[in-house]
PDB file of C-alpha atoms in Angstrom:
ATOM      1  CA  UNK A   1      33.441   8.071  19.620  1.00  0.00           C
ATOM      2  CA  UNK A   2      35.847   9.389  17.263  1.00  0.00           C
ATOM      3  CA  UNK A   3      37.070  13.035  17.975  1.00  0.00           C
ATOM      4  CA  UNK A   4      38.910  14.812  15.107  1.00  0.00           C
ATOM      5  CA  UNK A   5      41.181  17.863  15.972  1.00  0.00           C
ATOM      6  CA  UNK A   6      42.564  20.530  13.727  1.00  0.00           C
ATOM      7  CA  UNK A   7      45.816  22.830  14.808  1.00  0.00           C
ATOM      8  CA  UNK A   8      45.576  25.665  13.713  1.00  0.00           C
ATOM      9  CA  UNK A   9      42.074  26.918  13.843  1.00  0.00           C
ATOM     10  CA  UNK A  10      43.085  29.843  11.378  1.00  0.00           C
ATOM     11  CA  UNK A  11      46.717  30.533   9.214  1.00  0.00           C
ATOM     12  CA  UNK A  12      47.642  33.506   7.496  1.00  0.00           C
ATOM     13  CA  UNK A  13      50.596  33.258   5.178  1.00  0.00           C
ATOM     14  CA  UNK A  14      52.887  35.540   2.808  1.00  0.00           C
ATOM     15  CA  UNK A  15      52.531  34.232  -0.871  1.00  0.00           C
ATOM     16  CA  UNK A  16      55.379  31.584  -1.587  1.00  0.00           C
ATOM     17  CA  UNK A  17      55.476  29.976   1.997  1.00  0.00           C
ATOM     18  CA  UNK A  18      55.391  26.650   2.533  1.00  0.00           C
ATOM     19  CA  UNK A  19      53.091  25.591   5.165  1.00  0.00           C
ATOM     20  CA  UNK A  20      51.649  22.573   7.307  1.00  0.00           C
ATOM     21  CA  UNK A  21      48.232  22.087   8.305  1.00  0.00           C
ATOM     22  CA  UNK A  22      47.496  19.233  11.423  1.00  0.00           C
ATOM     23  CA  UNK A  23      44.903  16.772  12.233  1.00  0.00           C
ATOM     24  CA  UNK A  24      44.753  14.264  14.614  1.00  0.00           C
ATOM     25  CA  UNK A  25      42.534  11.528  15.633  1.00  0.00           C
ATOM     26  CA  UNK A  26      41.315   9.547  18.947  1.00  0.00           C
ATOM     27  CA  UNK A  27      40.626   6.397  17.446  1.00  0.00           C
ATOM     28  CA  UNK A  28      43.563   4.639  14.939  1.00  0.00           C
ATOM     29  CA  UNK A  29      40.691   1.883  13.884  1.00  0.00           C
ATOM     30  CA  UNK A  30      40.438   3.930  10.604  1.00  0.00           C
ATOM     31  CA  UNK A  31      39.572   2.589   6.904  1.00  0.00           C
ATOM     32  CA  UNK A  32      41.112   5.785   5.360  1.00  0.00           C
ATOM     33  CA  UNK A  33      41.769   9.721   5.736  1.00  0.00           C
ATOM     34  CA  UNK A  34      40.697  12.292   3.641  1.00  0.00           C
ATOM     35  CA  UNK A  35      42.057  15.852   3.109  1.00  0.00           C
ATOM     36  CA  UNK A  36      38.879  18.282   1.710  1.00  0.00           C
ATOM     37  CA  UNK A  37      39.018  22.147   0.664  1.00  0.00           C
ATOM     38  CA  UNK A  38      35.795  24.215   0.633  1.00  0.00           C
ATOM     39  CA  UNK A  39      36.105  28.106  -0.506  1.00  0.00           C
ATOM     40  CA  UNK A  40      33.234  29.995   1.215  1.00  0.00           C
ATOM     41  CA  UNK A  41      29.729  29.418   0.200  1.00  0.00           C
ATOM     42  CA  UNK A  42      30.735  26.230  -1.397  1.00  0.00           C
ATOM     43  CA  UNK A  43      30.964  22.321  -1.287  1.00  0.00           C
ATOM     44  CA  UNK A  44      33.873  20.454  -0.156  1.00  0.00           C
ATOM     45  CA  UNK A  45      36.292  19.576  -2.598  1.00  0.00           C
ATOM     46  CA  UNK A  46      38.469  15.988  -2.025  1.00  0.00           C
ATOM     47  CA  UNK A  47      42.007  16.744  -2.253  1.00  0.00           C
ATOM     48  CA  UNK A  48      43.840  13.563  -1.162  1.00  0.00           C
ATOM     49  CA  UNK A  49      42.855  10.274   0.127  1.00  0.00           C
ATOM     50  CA  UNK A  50      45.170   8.171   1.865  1.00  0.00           C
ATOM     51  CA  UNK A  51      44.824   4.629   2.673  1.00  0.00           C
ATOM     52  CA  UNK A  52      45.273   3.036   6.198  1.00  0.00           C
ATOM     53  CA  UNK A  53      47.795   0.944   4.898  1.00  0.00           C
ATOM     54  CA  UNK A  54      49.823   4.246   3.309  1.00  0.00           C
ATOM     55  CA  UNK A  55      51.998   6.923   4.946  1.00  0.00           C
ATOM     56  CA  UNK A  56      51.205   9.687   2.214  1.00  0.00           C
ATOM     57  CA  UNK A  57      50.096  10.668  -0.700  1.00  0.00           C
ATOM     58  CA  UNK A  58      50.662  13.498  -3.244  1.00  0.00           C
ATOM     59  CA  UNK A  59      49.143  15.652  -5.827  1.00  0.00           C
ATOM     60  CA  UNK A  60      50.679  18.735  -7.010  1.00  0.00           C
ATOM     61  CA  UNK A  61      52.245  20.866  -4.260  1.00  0.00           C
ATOM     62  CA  UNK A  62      50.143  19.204  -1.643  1.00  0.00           C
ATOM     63  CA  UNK A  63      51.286  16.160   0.479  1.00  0.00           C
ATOM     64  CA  UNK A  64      49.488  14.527   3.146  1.00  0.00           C
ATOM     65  CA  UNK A  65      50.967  12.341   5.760  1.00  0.00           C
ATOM     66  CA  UNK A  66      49.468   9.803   7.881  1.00  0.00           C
ATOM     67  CA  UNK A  67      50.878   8.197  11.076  1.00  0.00           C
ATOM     68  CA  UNK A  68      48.200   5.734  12.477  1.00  0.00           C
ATOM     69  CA  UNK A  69      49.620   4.573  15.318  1.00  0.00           C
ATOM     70  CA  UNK A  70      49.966   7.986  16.686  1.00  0.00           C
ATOM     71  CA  UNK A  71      46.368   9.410  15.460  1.00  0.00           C
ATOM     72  CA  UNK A  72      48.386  12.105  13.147  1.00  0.00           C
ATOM     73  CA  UNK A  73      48.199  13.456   9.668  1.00  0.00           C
ATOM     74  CA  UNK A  74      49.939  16.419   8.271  1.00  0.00           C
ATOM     75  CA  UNK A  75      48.967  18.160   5.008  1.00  0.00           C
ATOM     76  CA  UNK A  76      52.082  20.075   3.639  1.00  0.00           C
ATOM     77  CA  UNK A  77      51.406  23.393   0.877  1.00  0.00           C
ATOM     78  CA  UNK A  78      54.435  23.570  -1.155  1.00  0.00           C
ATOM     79  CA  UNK A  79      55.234  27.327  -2.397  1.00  0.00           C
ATOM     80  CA  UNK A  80      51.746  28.805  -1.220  1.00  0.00           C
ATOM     81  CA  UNK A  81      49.202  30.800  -3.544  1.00  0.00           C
ATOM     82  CA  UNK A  82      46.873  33.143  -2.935  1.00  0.00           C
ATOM     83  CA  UNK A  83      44.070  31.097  -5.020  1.00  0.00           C
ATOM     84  CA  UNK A  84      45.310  28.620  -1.919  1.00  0.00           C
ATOM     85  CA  UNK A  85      43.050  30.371   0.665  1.00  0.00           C
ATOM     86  CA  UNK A  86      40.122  28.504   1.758  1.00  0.00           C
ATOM     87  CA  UNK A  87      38.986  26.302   4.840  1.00  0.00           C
ATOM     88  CA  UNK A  88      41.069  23.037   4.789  1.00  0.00           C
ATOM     89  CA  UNK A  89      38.798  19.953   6.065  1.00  0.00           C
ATOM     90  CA  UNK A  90      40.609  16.868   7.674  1.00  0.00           C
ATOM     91  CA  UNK A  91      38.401  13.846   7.564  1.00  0.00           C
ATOM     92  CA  UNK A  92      38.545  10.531   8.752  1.00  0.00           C
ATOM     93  CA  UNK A  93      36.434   7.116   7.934  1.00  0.00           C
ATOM     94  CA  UNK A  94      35.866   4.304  10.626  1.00  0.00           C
ATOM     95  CA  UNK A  95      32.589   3.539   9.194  1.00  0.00           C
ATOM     96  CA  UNK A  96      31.548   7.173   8.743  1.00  0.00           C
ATOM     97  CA  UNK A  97      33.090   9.841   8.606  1.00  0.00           C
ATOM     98  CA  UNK A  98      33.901  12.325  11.075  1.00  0.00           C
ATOM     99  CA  UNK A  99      35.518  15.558  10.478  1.00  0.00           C
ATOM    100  CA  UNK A 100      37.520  18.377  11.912  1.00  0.00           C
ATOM    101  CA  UNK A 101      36.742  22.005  12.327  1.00  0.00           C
ATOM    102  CA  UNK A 102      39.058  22.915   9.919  1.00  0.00           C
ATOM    103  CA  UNK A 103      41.718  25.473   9.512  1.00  0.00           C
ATOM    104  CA  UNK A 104      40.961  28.386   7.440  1.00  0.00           C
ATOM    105  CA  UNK A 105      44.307  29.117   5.270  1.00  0.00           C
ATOM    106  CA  UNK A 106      44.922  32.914   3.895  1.00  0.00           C
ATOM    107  CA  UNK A 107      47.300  33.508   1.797  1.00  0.00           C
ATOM    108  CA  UNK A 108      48.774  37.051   1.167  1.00  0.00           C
ATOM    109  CA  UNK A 109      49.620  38.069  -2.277  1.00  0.00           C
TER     110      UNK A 109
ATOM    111  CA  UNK B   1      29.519  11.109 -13.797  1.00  0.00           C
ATOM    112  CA  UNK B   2      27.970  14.431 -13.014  1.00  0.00           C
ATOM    113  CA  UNK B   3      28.607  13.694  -9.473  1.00  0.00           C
ATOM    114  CA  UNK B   4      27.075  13.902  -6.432  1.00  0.00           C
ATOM    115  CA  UNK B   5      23.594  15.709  -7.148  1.00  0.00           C
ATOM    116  CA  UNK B   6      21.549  18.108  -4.607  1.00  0.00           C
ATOM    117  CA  UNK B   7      18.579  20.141  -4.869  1.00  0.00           C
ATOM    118  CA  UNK B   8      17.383  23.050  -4.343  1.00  0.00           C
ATOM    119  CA  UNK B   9      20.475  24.366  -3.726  1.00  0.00           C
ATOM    120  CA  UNK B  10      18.416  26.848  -2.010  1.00  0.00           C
ATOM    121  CA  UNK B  11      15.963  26.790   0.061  1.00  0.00           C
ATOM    122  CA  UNK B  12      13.506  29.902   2.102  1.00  0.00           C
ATOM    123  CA  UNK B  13      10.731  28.476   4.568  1.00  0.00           C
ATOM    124  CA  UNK B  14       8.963  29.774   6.779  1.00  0.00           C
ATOM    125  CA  UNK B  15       8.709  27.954  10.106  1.00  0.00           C
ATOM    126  CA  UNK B  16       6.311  25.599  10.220  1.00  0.00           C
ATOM    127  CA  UNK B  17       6.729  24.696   6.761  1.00  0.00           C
ATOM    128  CA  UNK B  18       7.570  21.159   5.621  1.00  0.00           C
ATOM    129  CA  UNK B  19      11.498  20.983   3.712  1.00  0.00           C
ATOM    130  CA  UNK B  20      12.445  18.450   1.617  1.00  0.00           C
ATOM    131  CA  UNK B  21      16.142  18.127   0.497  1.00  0.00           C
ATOM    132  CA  UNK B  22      17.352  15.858  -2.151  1.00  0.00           C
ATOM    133  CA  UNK B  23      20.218  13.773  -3.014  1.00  0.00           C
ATOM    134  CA  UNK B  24      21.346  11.606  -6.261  1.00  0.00           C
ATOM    135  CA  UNK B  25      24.457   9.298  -5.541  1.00  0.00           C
ATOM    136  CA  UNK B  26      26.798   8.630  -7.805  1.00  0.00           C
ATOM    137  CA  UNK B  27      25.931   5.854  -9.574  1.00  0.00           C
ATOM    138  CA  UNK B  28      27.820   2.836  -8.165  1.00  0.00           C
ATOM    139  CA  UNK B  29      28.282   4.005  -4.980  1.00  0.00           C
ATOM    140  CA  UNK B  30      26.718   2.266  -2.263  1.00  0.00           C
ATOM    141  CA  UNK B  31      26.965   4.347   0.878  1.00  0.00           C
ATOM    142  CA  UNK B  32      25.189   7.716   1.208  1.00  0.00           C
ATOM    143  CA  UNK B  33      25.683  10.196   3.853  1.00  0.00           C
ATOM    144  CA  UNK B  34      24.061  13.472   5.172  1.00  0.00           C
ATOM    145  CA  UNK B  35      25.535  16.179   6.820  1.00  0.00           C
ATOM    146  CA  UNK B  36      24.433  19.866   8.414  1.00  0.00           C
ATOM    147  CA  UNK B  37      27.065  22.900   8.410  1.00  0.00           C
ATOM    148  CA  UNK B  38      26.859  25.497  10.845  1.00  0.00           C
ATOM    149  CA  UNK B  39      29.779  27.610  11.918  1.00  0.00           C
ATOM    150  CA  UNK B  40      28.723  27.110  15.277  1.00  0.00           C
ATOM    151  CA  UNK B  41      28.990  22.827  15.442  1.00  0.00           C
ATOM    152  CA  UNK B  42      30.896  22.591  12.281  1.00  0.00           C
ATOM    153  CA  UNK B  43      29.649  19.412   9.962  1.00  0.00           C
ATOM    154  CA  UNK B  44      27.708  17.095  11.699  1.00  0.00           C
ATOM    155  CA  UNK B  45      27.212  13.546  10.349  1.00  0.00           C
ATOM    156  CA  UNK B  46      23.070  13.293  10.368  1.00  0.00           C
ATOM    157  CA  UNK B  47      22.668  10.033   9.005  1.00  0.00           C
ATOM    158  CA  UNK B  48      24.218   7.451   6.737  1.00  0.00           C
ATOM    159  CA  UNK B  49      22.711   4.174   4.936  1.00  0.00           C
ATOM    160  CA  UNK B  50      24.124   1.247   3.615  1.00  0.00           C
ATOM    161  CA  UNK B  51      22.887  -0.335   0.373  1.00  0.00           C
ATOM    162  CA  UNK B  52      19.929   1.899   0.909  1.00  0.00           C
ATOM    163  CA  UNK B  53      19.365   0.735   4.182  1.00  0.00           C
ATOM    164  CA  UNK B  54      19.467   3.563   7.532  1.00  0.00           C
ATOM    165  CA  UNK B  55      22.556   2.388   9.188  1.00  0.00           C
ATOM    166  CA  UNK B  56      22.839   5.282  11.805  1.00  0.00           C
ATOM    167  CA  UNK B  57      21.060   7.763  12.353  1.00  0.00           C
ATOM    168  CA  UNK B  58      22.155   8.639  15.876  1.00  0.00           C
ATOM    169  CA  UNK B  59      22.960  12.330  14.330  1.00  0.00           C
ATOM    170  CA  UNK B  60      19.931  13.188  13.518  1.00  0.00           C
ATOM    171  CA  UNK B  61      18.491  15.928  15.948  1.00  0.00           C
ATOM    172  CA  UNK B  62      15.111  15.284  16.407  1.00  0.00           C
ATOM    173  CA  UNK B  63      11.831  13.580  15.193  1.00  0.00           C
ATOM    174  CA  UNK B  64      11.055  16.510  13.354  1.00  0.00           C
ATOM    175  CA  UNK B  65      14.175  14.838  10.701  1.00  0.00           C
ATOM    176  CA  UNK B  66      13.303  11.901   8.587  1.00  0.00           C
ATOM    177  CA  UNK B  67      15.693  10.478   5.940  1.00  0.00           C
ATOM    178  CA  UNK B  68      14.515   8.050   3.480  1.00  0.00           C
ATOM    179  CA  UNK B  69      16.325   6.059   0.322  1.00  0.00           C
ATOM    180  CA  UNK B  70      14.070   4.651  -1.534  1.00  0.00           C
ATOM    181  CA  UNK B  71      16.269   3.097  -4.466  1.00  0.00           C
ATOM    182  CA  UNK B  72      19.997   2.991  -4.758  1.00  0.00           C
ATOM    183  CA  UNK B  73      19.807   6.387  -7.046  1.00  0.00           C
ATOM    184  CA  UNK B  74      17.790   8.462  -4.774  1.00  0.00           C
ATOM    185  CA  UNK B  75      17.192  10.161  -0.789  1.00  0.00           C
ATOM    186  CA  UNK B  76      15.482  12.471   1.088  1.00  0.00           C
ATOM    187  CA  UNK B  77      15.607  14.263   4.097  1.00  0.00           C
ATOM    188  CA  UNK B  78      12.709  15.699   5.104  1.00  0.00           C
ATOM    189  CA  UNK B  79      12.530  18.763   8.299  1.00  0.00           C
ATOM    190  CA  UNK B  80       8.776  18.833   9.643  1.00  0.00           C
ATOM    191  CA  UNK B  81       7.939  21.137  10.755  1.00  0.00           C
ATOM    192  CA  UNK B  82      11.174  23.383  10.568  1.00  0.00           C
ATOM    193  CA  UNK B  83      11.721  25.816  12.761  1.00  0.00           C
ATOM    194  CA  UNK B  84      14.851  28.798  12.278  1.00  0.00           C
ATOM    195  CA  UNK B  85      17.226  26.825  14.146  1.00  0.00           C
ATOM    196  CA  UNK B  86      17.190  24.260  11.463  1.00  0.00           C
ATOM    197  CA  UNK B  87      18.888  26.953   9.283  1.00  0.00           C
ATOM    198  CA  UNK B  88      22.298  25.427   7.766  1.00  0.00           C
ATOM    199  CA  UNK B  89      23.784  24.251   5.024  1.00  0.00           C
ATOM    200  CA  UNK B  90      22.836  20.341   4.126  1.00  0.00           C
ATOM    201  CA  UNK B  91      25.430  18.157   1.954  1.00  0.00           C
ATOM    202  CA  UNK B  92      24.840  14.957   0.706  1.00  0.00           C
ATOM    203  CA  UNK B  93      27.891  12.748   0.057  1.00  0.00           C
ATOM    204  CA  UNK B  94      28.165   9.269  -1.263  1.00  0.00           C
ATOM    205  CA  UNK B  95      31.141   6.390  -1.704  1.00  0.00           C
ATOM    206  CA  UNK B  96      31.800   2.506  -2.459  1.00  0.00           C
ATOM    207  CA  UNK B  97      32.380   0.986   0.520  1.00  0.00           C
ATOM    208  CA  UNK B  98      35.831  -0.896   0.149  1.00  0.00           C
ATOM    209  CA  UNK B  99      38.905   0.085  -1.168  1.00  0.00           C
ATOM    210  CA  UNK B 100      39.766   2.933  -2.335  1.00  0.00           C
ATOM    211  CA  UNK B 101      36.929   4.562  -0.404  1.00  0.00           C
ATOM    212  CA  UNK B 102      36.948   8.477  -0.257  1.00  0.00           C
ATOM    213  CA  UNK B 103      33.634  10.350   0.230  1.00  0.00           C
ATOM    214  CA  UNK B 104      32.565  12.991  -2.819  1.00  0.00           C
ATOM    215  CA  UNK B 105      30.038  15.379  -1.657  1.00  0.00           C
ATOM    216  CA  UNK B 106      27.481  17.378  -3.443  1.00  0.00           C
ATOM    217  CA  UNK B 107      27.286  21.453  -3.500  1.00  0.00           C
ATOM    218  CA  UNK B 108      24.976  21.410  -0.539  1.00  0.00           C
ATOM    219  CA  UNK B 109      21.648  23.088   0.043  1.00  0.00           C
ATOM    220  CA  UNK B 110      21.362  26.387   1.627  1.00  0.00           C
ATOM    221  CA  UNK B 111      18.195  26.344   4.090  1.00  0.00           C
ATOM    222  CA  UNK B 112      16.975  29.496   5.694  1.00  0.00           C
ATOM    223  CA  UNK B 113      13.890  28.904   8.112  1.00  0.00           C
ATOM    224  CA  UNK B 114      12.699  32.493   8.475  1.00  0.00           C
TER     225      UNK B 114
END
């Protein structure tokens, strides 16, 4: 059975860092691997998607990596913000999807 | 597309009561998953179907859980009877199987068994 992990559990940041948030996977067998944001109290909000056939993908100041072979993905936060803070969700599809526990990102004005 | 579609989005019972959540896919998609949130256990995958069809519902907790999908458009999950344990948020999320993929999930439903 898949088992998704996410390093750190909680981050807490000065405005204008640049950070990186892991995940990592038991099973490579994976379709694709998906990056989500939920603020508290809410849904989940996709960020990225990357293929299993891609090694990142980028929107804004985010970029996610993802090394297959090795059961690793990195999301990198370019020049951090406070509206940045939330719980980051790390997701991954081998016929459903399984996710993390997340890391919960603050960001200090 | 409005999205991924989910109602109530909240929900008070008292236990004992019968709960019935709802979910509209996004039109197109043919997979449709639900999920519980609980800070203790995190999301949990309950159930997922396939062109409408159950796939696996190994996630589901109990016999007291039923999910149905009647028609591409449309699914329940039904809790009876609930009990306050059952208290969590529920999301519904749906996707096209096949490239791209990517899950989009609805805004949940709050449920407080009381």
């Amino acid at each position: 059975k898949q088992e998704v992990t996410q390093i750190p559990a909680a981050l807490s940041v000065p405005e204008g860092e640049n950070l990186v948030l892991n995940c990592s996977f038991t099973d490579s067998a994976i379709y694709n691997l998906q990056w989500f944001r939920q603020d508290p109290g809410k849904g989940l909000t996709s960020l990225l998607l990357i293929q299993s056939s891609q090694r990142e993908q980028t929107s804004g100041r985010l970029n996610a990596s993802l090394d297959k072979s090795s059961g690793r993905s990195t999301l990198y936060i370019a020049a951090s913000q406070p509206g940045d803070s939330a719980t980051y969700l790390c997701a991954v599809d081998d016929n459903d999807m399984r996710f993390g526990a997340g890391t919960r990102l603050t960001v200090k004005p | 597309d409005a999205g991924v579609i989910q109602s109530p989005r909240h929900e008070v019972t008292e236990m004992g009561q019968e709960v019935t959540l709802r979910c509209k896919p996004i039109s197109g998609h043919n997979s449709l998953f639900w999920y519980r949130q609980t800070m203790m256990r995190g999301l949990e995958l309950l159930i997922y179907f396939n062109n409408n069809v159950p796939i696996d519902d190994s996630g589901m907790p109990e016999d007291r859980f039923s999910a149905k999908m009647p028609n591409a458009s449309f699914s329940t999950l039904k809790i009876q009877p609930s009990e306050p344990r059952d208290s969590a948020v529920y999301f519904c999320a749906s996707s096209l199987v096949g490239p791209p993929g990517g899950y989009t999930f609805g805004s949940g439903t709050r449920l407080t068994v009381v």
